[in-house]
Coordinates of N, CA and C in Angstrom, one line a residue:
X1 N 52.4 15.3 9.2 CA 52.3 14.0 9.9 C 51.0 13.3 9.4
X2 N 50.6 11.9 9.5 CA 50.0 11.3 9.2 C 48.4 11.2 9.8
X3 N 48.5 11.9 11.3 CA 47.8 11.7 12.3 C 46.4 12.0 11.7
X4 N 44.6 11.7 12.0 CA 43.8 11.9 11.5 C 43.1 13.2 12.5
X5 N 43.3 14.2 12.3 CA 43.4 15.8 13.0 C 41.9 15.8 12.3
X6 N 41.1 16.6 13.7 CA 40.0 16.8 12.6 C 39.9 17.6 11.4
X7 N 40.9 19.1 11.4 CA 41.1 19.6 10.3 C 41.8 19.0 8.6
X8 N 42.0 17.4 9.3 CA 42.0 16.8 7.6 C 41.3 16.3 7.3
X9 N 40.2 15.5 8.3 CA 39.3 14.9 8.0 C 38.3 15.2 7.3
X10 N 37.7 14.8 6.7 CA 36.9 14.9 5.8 C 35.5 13.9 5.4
X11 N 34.4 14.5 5.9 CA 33.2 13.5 6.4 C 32.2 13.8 5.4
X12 N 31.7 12.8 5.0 CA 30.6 12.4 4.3 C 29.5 12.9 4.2
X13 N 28.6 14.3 3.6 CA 27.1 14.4 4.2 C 26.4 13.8 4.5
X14 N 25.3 13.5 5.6 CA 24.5 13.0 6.1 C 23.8 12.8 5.4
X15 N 22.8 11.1 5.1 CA 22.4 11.1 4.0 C 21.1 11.4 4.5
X16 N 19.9 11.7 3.5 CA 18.9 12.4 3.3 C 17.9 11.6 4.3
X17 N 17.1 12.4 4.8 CA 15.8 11.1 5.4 C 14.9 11.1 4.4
X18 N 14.1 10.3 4.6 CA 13.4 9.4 3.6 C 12.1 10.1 4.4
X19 N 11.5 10.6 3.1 CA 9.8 11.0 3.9 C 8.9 10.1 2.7
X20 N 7.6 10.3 3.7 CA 6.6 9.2 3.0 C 5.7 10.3 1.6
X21 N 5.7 9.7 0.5 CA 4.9 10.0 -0.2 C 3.5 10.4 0.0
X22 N 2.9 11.1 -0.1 CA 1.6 11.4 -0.1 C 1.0 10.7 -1.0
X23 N -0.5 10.1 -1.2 CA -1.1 9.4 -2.5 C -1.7 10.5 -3.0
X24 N -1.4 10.7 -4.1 CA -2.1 11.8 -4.9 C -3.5 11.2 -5.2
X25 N -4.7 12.6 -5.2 CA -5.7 12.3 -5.6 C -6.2 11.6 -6.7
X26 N -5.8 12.1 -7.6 CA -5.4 11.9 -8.9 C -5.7 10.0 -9.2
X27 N -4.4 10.0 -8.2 CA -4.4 8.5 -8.4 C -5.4 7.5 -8.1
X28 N -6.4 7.8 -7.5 CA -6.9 7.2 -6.9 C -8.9 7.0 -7.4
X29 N -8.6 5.5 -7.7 CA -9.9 4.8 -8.4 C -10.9 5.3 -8.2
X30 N -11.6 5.0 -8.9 CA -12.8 5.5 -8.7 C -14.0 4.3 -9.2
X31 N -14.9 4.4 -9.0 CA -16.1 3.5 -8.7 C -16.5 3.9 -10.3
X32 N -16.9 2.8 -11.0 CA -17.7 2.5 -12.1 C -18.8 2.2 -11.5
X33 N -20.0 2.9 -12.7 CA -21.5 3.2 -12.2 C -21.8 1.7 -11.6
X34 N -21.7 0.7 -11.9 CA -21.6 -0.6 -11.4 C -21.4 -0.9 -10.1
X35 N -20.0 -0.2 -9.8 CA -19.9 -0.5 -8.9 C -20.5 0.0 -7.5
X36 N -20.9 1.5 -7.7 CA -21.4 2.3 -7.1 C -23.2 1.9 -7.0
X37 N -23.5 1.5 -7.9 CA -25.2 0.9 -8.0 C -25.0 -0.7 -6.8
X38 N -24.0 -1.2 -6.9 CA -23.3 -2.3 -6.0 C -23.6 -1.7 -4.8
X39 N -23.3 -0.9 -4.2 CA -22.5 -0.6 -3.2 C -24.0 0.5 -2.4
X40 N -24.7 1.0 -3.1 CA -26.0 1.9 -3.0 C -27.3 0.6 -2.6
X41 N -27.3 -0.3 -3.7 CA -27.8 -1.7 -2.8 C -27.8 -1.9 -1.9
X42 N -26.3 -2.7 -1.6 CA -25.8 -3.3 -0.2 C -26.2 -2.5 0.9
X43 N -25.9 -1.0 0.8 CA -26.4 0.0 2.0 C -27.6 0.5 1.9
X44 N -28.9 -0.3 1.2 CA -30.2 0.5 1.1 C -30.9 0.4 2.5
X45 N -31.3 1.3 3.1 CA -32.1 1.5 4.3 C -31.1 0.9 5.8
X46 N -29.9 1.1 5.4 CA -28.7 1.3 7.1 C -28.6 2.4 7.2
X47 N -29.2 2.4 8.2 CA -28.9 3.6 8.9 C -27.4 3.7 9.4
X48 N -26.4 4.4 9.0 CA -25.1 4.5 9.2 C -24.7 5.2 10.4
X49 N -25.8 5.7 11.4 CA -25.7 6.2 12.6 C -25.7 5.1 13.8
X50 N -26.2 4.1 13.5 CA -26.1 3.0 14.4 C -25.8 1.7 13.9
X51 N -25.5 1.7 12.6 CA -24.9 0.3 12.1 C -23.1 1.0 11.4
X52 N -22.6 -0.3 11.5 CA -21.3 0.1 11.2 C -20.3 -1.7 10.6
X53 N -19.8 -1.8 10.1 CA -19.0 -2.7 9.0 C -18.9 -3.9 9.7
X54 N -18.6 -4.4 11.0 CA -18.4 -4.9 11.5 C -19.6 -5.7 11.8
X55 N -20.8 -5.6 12.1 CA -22.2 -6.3 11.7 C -22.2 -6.8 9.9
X56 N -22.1 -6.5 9.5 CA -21.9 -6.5 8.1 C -21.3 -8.1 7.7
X57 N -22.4 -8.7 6.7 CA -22.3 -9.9 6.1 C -20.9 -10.2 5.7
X58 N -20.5 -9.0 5.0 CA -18.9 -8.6 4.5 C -17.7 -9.1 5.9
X59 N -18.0 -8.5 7.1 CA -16.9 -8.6 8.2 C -16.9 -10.3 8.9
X60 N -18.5 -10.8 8.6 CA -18.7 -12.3 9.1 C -18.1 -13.4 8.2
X61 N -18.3 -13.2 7.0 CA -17.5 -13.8 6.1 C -15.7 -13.6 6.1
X62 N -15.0 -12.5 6.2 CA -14.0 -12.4 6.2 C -13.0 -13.4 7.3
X63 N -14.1 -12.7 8.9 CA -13.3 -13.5 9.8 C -13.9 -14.9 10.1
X64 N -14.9 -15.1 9.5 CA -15.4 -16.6 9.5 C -16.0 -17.0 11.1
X65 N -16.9 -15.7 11.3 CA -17.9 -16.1 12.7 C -18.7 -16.7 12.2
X66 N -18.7 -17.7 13.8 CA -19.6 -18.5 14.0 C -21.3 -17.9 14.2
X67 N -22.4 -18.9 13.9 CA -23.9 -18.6 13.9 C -24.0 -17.6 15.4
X68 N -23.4 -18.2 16.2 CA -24.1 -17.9 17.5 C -23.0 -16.7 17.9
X69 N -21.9 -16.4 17.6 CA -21.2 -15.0 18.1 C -21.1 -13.6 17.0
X70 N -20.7 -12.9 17.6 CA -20.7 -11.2 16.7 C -19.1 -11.4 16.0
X71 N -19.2 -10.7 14.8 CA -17.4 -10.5 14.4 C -16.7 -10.2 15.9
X72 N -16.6 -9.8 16.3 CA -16.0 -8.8 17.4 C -15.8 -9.9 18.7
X73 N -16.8 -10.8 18.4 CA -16.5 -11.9 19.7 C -15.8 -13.0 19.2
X74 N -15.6 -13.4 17.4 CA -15.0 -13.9 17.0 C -13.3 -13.6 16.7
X75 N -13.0 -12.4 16.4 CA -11.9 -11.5 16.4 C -11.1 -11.9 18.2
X76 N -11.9 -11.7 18.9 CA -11.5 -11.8 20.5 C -11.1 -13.2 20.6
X77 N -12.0 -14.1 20.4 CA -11.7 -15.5 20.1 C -10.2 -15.9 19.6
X78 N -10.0 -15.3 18.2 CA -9.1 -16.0 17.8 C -7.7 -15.4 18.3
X79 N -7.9 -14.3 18.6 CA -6.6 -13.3 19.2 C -6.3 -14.6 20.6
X80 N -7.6 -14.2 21.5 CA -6.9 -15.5 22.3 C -6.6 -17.0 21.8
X81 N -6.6 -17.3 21.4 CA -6.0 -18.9 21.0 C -4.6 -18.6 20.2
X82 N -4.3 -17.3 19.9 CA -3.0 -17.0 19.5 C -2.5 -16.7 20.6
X83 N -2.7 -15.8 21.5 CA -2.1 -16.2 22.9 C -1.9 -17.7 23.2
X84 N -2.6 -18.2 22.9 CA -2.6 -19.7 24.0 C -1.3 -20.4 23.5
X85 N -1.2 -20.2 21.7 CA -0.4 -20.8 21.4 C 1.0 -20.1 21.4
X86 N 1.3 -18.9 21.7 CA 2.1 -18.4 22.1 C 2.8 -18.6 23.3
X87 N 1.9 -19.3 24.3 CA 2.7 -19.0 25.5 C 2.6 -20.4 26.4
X88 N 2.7 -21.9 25.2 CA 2.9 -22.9 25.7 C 4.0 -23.2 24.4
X89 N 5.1 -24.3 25.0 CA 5.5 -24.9 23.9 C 5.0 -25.2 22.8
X90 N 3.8 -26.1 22.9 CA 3.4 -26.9 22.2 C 2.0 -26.4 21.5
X91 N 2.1 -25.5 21.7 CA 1.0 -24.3 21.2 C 0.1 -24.3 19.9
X92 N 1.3 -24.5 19.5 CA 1.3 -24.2 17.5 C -0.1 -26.1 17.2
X93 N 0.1 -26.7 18.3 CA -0.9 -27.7 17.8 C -2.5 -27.2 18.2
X94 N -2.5 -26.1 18.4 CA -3.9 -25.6 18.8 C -4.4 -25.1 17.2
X95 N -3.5 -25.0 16.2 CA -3.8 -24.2 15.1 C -4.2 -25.4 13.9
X96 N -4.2 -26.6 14.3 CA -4.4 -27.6 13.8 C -5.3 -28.0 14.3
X97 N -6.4 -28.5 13.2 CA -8.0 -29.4 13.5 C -7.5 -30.5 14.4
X98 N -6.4 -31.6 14.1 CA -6.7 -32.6 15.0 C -5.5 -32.5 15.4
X99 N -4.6 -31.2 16.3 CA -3.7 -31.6 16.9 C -2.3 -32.1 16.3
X100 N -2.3 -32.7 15.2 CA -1.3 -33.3 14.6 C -1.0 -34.4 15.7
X101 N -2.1 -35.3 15.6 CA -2.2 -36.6 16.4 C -1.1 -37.5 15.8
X102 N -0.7 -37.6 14.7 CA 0.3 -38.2 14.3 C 1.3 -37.8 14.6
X103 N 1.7 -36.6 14.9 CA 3.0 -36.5 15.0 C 3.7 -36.1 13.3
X104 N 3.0 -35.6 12.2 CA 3.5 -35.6 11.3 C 4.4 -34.4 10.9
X105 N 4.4 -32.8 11.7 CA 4.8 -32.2 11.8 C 6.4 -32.1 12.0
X106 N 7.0 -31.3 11.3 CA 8.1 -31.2 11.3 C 8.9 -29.9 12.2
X107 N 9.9 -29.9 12.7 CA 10.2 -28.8 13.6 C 10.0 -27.9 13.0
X108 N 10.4 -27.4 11.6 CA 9.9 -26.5 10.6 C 8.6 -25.7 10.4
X109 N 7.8 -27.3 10.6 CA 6.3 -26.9 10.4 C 5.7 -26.2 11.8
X110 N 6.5 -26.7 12.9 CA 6.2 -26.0 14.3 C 6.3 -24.6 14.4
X111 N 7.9 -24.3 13.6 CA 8.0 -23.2 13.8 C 7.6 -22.2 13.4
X112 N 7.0 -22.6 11.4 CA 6.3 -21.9 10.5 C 4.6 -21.1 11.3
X113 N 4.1 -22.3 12.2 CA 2.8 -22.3 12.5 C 3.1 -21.4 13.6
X114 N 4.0 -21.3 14.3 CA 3.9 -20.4 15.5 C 4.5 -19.1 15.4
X115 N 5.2 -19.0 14.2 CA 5.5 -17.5 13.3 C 4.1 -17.2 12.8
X116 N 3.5 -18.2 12.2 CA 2.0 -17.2 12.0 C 1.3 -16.7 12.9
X117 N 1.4 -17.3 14.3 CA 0.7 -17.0 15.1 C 0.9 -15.4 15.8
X118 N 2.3 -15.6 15.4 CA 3.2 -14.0 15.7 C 2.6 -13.1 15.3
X119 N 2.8 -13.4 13.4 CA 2.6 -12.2 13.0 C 1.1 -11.7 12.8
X120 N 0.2 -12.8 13.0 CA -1.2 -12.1 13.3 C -1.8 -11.9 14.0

């Protein structure tokens, strides 16, 4: 008979799970004397027991703190104003200097600007 019985059936192995690669040591760069004489500079006389990356010229530049706050009050900062613009319609105009006073924005551009807000 035709019928699909489990003893005719006939099923597909289960396909494989996917594991994550390890980075081999190997692979992995390494500092030219330059770079390293760089980097022995930058850390001359921090004490690494009470200073840490986020004080660092490096972390104020990245997130673009202001004179008067710490990275960390600036990072807090901007997380909230990503809330704000999250959780009004019209949100996405907080991520613009002037608002988009014109009105030149396109639903597009609305939506583009408040997907970024998502994903960071």
């Amino acid at each position: 008979d035709g019928s699909n019985s489990p003893e005719r059936m006939q099923l597909d192995p289960p396909l494989p799970t996917p594991t994550p690669k390890s980075p081999s040591r190997s692979n992995k760069r390494k500092r030219t004397s330059g770079q390293e004489d760089r980097r022995q500079r930058e850390f001359e006389g921090v004490d690494p027991s009470t200073s840490v990356w986020w004080e660092s010229d490096d972390a104020r530049d990245l997130f673009g703190a202001k004179e008067n706050e710490t990275v960390r009050q600036c990072v807090t900062r901007r997380l909230e104003l990503f809330d704000e613009v999250m959780s009004s319609i019209e949100g996405w105009r907080l991520l613009l200097d002037d608002g988009d006073e014109n009105d030149r924005c396109t639903i597009c551009d609305q939506d583009a600007l408040t997907k970024k807000a998502i994903a960071i």
